[in-house]
Coordinates of C-alpha atoms in Angstrom, one line a residue:
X1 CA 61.8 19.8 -7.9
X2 CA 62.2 17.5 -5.5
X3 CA 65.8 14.9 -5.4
X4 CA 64.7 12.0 -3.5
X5 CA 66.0 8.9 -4.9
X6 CA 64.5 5.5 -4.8
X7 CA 66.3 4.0 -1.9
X8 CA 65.6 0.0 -1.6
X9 CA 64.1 -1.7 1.3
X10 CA 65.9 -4.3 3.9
X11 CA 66.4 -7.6 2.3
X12 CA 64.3 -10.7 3.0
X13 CA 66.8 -12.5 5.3
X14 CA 69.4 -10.7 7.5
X15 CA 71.8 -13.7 6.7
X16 CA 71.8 -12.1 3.4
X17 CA 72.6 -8.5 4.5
X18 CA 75.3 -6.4 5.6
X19 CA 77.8 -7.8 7.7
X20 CA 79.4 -5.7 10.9
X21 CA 78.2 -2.0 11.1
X22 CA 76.1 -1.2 8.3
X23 CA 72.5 -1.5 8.1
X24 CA 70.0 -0.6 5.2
X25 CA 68.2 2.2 4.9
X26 CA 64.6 2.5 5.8
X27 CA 62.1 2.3 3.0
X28 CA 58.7 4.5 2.8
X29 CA 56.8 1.1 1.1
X30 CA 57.1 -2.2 0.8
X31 CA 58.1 -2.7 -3.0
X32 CA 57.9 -6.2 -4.4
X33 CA 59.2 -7.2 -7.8
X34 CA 57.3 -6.5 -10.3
X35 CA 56.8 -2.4 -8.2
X36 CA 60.6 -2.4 -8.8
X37 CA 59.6 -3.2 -12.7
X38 CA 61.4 -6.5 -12.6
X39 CA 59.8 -9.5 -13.8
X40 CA 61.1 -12.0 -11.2
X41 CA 62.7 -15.7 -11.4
X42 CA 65.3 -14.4 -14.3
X43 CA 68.7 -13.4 -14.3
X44 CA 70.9 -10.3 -11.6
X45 CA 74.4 -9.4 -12.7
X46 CA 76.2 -8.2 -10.0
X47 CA 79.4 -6.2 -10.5
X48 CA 81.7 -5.4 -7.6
X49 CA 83.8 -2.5 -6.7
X50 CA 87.6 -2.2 -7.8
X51 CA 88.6 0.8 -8.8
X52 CA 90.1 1.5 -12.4
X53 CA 91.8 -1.7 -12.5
X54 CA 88.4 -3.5 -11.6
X55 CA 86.5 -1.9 -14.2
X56 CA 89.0 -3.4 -17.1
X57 CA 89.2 -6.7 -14.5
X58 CA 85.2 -6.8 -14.7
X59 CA 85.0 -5.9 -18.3
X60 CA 87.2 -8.5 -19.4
X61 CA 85.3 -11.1 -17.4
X62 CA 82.3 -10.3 -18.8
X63 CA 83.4 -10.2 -22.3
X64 CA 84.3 -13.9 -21.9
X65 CA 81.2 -14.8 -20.1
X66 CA 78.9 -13.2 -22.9
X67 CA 80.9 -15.1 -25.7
X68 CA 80.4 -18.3 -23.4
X69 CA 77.0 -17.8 -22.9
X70 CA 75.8 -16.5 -26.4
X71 CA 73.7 -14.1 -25.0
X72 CA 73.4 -10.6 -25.0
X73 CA 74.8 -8.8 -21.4
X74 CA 73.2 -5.3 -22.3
X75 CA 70.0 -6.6 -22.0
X76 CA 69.4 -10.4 -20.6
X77 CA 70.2 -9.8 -17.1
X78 CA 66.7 -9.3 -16.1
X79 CA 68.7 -6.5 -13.4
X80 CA 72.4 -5.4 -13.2
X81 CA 73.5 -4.2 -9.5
X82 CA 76.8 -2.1 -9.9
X83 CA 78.3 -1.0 -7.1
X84 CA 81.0 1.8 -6.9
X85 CA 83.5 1.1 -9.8
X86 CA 81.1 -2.0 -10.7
X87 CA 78.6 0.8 -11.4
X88 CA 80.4 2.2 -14.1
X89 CA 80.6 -1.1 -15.9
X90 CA 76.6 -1.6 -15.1
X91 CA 75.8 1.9 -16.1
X92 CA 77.9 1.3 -19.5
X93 CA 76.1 -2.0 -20.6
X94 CA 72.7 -0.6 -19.9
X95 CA 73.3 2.3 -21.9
X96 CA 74.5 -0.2 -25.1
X97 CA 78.3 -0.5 -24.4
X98 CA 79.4 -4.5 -25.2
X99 CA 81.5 -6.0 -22.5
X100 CA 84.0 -6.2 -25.4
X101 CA 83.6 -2.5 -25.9
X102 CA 84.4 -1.7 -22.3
X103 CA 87.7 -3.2 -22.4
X104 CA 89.2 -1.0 -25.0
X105 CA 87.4 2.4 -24.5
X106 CA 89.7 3.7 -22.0
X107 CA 90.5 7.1 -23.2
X108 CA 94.3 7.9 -24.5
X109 CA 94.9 10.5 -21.6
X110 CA 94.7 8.0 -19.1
X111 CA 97.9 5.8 -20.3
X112 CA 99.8 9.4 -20.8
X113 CA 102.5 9.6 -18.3
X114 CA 100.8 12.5 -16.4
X115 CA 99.5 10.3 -13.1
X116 CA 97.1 12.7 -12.3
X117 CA 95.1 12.2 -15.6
X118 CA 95.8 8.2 -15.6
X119 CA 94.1 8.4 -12.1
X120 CA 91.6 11.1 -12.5
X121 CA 93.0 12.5 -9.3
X122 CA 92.7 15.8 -10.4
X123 CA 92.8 18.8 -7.3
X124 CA 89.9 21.2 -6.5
X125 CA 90.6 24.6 -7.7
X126 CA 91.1 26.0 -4.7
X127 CA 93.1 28.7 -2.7
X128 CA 95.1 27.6 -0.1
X129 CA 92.8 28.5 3.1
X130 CA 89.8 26.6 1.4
X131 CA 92.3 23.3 0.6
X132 CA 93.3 23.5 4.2
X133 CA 89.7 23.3 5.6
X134 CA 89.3 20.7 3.1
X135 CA 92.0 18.8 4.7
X136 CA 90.7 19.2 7.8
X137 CA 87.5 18.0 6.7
X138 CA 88.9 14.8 5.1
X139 CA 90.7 13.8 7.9
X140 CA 87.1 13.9 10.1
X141 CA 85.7 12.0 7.4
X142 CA 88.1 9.0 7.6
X143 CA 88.1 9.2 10.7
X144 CA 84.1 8.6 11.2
X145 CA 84.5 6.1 8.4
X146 CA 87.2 4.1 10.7
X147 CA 85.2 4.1 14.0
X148 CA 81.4 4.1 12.5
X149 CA 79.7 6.0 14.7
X150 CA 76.3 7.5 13.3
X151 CA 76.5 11.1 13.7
X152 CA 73.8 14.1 13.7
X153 CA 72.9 15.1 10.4
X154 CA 72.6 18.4 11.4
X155 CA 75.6 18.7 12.9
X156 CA 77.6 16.9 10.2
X157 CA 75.8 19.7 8.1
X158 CA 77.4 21.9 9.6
X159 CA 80.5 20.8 9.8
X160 CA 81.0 19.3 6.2
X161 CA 79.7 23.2 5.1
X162 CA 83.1 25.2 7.3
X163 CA 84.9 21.6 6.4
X164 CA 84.3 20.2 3.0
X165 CA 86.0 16.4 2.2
X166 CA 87.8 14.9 -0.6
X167 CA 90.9 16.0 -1.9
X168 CA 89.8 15.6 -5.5
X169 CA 87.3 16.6 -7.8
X170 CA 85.5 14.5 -10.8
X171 CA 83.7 17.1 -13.3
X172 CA 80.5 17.0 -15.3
X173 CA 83.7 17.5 -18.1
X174 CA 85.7 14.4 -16.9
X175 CA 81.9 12.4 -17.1
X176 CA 81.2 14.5 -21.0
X177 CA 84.4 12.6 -21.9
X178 CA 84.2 9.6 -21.6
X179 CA 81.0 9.5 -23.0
X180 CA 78.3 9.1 -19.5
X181 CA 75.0 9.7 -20.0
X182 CA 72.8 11.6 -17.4
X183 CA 69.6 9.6 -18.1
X184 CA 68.8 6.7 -16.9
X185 CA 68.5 3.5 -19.1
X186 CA 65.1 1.9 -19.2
X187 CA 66.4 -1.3 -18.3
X188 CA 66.7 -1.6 -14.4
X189 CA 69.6 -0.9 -12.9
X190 CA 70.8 -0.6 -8.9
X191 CA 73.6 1.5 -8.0
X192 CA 74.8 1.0 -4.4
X193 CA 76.1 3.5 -2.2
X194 CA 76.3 3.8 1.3
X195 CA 75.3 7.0 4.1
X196 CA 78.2 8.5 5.6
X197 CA 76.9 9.2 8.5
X198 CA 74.2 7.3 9.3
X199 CA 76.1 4.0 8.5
X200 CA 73.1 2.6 5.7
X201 CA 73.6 0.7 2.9
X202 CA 71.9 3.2 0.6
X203 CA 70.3 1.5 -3.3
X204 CA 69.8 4.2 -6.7
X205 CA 67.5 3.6 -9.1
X206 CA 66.0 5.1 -11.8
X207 CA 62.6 7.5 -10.5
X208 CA 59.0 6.3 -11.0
X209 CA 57.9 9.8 -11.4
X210 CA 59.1 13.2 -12.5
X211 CA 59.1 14.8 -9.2
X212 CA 61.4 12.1 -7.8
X213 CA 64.7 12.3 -10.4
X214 CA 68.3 12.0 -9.4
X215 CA 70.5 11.5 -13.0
X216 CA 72.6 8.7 -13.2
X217 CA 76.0 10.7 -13.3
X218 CA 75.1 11.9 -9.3
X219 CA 74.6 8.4 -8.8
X220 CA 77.6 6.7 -10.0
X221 CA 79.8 9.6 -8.3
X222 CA 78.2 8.5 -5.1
X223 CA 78.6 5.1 -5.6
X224 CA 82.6 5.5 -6.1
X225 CA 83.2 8.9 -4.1
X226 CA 85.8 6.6 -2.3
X227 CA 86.5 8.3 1.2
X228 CA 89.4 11.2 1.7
X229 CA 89.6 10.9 -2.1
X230 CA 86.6 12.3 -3.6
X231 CA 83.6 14.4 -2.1
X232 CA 80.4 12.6 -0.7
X233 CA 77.6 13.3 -2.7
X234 CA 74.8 15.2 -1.2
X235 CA 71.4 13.6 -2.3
X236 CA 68.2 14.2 -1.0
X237 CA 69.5 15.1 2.8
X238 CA 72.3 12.2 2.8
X239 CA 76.0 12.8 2.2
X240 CA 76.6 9.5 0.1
X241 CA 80.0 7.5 -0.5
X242 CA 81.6 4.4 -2.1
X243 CA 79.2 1.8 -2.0
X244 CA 82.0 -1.1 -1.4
X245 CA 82.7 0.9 1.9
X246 CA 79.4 -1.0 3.3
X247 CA 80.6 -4.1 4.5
X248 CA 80.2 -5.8 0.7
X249 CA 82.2 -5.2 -2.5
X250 CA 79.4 -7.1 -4.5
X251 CA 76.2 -7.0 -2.6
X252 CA 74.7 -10.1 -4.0
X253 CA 72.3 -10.4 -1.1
X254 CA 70.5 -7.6 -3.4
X255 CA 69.3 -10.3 -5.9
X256 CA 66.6 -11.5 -2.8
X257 CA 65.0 -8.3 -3.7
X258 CA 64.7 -9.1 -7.3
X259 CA 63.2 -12.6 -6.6
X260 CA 66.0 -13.8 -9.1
X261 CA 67.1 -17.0 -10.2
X262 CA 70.5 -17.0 -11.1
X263 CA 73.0 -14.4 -10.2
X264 CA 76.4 -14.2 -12.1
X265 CA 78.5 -12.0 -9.5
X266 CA 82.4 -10.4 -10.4
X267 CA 84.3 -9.7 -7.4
X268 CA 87.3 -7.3 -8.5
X269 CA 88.8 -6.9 -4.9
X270 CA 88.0 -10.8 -4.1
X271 CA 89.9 -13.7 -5.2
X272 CA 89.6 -16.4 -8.0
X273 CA 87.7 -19.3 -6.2
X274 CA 89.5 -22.1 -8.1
X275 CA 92.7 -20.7 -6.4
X276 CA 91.5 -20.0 -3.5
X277 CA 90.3 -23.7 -2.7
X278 CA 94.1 -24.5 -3.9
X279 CA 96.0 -21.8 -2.3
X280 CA 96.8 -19.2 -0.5
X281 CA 94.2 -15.7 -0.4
X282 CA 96.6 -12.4 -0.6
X283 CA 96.1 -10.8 2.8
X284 CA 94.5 -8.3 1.5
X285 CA 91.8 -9.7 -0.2
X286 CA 90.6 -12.4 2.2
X287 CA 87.9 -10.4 3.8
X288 CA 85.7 -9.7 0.8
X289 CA 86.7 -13.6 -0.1
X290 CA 84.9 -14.2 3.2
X291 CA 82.3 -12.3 3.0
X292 CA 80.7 -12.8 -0.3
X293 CA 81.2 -16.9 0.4
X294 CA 78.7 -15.7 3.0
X295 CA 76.6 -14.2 0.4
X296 CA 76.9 -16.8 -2.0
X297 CA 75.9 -19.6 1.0
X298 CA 72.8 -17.2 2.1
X299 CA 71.7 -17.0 -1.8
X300 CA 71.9 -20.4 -2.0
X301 CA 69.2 -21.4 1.3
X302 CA 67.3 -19.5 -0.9
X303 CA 67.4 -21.3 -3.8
X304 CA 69.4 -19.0 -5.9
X305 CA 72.0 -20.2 -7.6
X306 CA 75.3 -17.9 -8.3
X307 CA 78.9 -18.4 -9.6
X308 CA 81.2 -15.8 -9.0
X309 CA 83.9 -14.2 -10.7
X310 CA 87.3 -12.9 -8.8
X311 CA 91.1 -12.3 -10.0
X312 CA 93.6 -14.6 -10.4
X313 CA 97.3 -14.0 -9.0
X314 CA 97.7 -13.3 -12.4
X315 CA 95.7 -10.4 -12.8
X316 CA 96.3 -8.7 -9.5
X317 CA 100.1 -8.8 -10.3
X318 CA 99.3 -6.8 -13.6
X319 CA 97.2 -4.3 -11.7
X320 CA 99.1 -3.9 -8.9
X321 CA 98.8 -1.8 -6.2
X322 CA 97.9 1.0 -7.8
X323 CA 93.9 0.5 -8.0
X324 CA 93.3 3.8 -9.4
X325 CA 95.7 4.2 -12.3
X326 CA 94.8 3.7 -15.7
X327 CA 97.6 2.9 -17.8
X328 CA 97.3 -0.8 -17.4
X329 CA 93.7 -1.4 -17.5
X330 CA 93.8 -3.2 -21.1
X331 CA 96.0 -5.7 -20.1
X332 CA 94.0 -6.2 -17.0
X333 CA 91.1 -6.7 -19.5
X334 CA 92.8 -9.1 -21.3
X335 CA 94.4 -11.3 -18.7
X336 CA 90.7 -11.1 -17.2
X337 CA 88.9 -12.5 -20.5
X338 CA 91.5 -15.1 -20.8
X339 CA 91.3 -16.6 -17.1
X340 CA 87.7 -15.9 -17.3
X341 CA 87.8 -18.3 -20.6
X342 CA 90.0 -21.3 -19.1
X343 CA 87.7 -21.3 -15.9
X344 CA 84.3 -21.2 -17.8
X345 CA 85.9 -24.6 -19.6
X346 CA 84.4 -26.9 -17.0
X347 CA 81.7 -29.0 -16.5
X348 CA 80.2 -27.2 -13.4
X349 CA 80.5 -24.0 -15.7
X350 CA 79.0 -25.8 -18.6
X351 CA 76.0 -26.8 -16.4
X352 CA 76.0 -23.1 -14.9
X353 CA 75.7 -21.4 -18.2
X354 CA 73.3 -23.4 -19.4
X355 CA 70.9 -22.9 -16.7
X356 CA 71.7 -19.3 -17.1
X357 CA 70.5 -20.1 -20.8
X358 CA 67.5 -21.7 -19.4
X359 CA 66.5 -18.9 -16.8
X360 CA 67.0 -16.2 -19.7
X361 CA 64.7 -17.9 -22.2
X362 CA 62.0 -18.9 -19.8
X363 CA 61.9 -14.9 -18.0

């Protein structure tokens, strides 16, 4: 049986696209909306990467947004884009999970005060001479990631096969417990990944036909096998990594494809916009800021209209640095729904959500 995934095509406007190095991946047809099984003109949720304290930081949001909207998140969005941790979340909601839901799942083991299990950095089962060639392996890969220069697949073959990456492993046990399906929902969802070494922004969906299947736990490892940490995914002749490694944490540009009409984006790794206007970005979050201003302004020649969901200093302090650990991911849910609230409590919101209302009812 064939693996080919359903890889998207370029998007209508390269202002839209990838910024810097990345590219999108060729596409066999030309598929318009309604090929994609998406009715057009209605609502895209996009949901960013962020690791474990994004998925309780986009969570959280959500939760508020779905009280403020009175609408149902599982199934309005007309298509949910999830990319890397952002996929989890997406992949959840389709499958029936309520935003409210996502915030308090977290299983006990992850605030125990073993930090291998909070993190899910749990090693290969290896001997010593295969974690050595691993290590080897891991250092090429970051280092390919770092200077982007498309490589042979062949070669990288190859080499991956004598040196394979990632330091640690994520189970079909680890995906069994906390409750992931392997099916695709009906509904349509995009997960985003990106080509390791051809440098292409690389879009998962669900298969039109039997012979064409990749299951939806392959896909959301690919999307957040985040470089030197876990392995690339190997699907249908790519090795596939963390989507938010392609020049975009959100990929809102994606919405062009699905002819949408209003797209409600959260950025984990980006920055509150009300505080950004009034203060001063963290360092380390100013260049997804940047970029997905660009997004938002390309969306907007387009006659989209978006509004876009980031962190306040308040919840980046309670996640800290530590994006992968667990054991604080409920109060990062929490401070999330409540800044979430106070911002929604405007009149540009007001008017926001109720042409989201609008778009919903009329798609």
């Amino acid at each position: 049986m064939s693996r080919t995934p359903r890889i998207e095509p370029d998007p209508v406007d390269e202002d839209a696209g990838l910024q810097g190095s990345f590219h999108d991946a060729p596409h066999p047809e030309i598929a318009d909306s309604a090929h994609l099984g998406i009715a057009g003109n209605g609502l895209v949720l996009a949901l960013g990467a962020g690791g474990a304290t994004g998925v309780a930081y986009t969570a959280g949001a959500l939760w508020a947004i779905e009280e403020a909207l009175g609408l149902d998140l599982r199934e309005a969005p007309d298509l949910i884009v999830g990319t890397s941790a952002g996929s989890i979340n997406a992949a959840y909601l389709r499958h029936g999970h309520t935003p409210h839901e996502l915030a308090y799942m977290l299983p006990p083991e992850f605030t125990s005060p073993d930090p291998r299990r909070r993190q899910l950095l749990i090693p290969h089962d290896e001997d010593t001479f295969l974690r050595v060639r691993r290590v080897v392996g891991t250092a090429y890969d970051l280092a390919h990631h770092v200077t982007k220069r498309p490589r042979k697949t062949t070669l990288s073959e190859r080499f991956s096969s004598l040196f394979p990456s990632g330091m640690y492993s994520i189970t079909d046990a680890d995906w069994d417990h906390q409750g992931m399906p392997r099916e695709w929902p009906q509904r349509p969802l995009w997960v985003v990944t990106a080509d390791l070494d051809r440098f292409e922004r690389v879009v998962l969906r669900r298969p039109i036909t039997q012979d064409e299947t990749i299951d939806l736990r392959t896909a959301l490892q690919a999307s957040m096998a985040l470089p030197g940490v876990w392995p690339p995914l190997r699907v249908a002749g790519r090795r596939l990594y963390d989507g938010g490694m392609a020049n975009s944490s959100t990929h809102l540009d994606l919405a062009l494809r699905a002819q949408a009409a209003v797209v409600v984006g959260i950025a984990p790794f980006g920055f509150d916009p009300d505080q950004a206007r009034t203060g001063t970005v963290p360092r380390a979050r100013r260049g997804v800021v940047a970029q997905t201003e660009r997004e938002v302004q390309s969306l907007k020649r387009h006659g989209i209209v978006s509004m876009v969901f980031g962190p306040t200093r308040r919840e980046v302090e309670i996640g800290g640095r530590k994006i992968l650990d667990r054991s604080n991911t409920i109060a990062v849910a929490e401070a999330a729904y409540a800044a979430t609230h106070e911002r929604l409590d405007s009149d540009r919101s007001r008017e926001f959500l109720a042409l989201v209302r609008e778009v919903v009812a009329a798609s």
